[in-house]
Amino acid sequence: MRILAFTCGWLTGPKALFLEGERGRLRVPVPAFLIEHPRGRVLFDTGLHPDLRHDPKGRLGAIADLFTTELEPGADIAGRLATADVPTDRIDHVVLSHLHFDHAGGLATVPNARVVVQRLDWEAGHDAERAFALAFAPVDFDCGHDVTLVDGEHDLFGDGRVVCLPTHGHTPGHQSLRVRLDSGDVVLTADACYLRRTLENDHLPPRPFDREAMLRSLGHLRQLRDAGARLIYGHDADAWASVPPELT
Ligand SMILES: [Zn+2]
């Protein structure tokens, strides 16, 4: 078992969108992960769509006015997989933390995988009004994949080594991923916890989908950390700098 940690571009946007009330701008990594299990290859999130490189406005609409995106050649998920010598059609599962553009954006370039997503997010993404309110763009995730809809915790291989953890709140059905490596548990929080400071101070972003649910999710992540799990945050440049490209 191993995890490869990929930086699939960077976003720079108002710091207040990550930490309510703060000023200035923040540049954050867009992580995605390849988990190699004896019985399958799993991606956790897929980064940004390659079209963002030349046409951010066309791809993102109004969101492009908030964020500037950096996606150098080879940094999209297909490029990262190529560098790791893994063909994109050999990915068995894509676990999506949620349906935002910086997590689901690369899904179209991983054609044969089965998508594993929480039902609550998927259903919201397929209701035009709710999808719009959540900034979910079907172009990111409606790409014809086979989909497994999950309700709460889900053990991907039935052996406890790759487990979806419901961490709702950021979106209706946000999920994190717990990976049991030989060296210990790693929890890929995604946007249940943008930054280390989010967890340490319960410092939420503005207007999460469900504030109380998000605080409960942070409490759950804190328990996992206190029990010895290594947390990898969703968008924390400082913490990301200390995440090695391969964890075993
Ligand atoms: Zn995100």
Short mmCIF file of C-alpha atoms and ligand atoms in Angstrom, two decimals, residues 98 102-103 191 235, ligand 1:
data_model
loop_
_atom_site.label_atom_id
_atom_site.label_comp_id
_atom_site.label_asym_id
_atom_site.label_seq_id
_atom_site.Cartn_x
_atom_site.Cartn_y
_atom_site.Cartn_z
CA HIS A 98 -17.28 16.45 -3.17
CA ASP A 102 -10.97 21.76 -7.87
CA HIS A 103 -11.84 18.18 -6.83
CA ASP A 191 -12.41 20.47 2.28
CA HIS A 235 -5.73 23.45 0.95
ZN ZN B 1 -11.36 22.59 -2.60
#
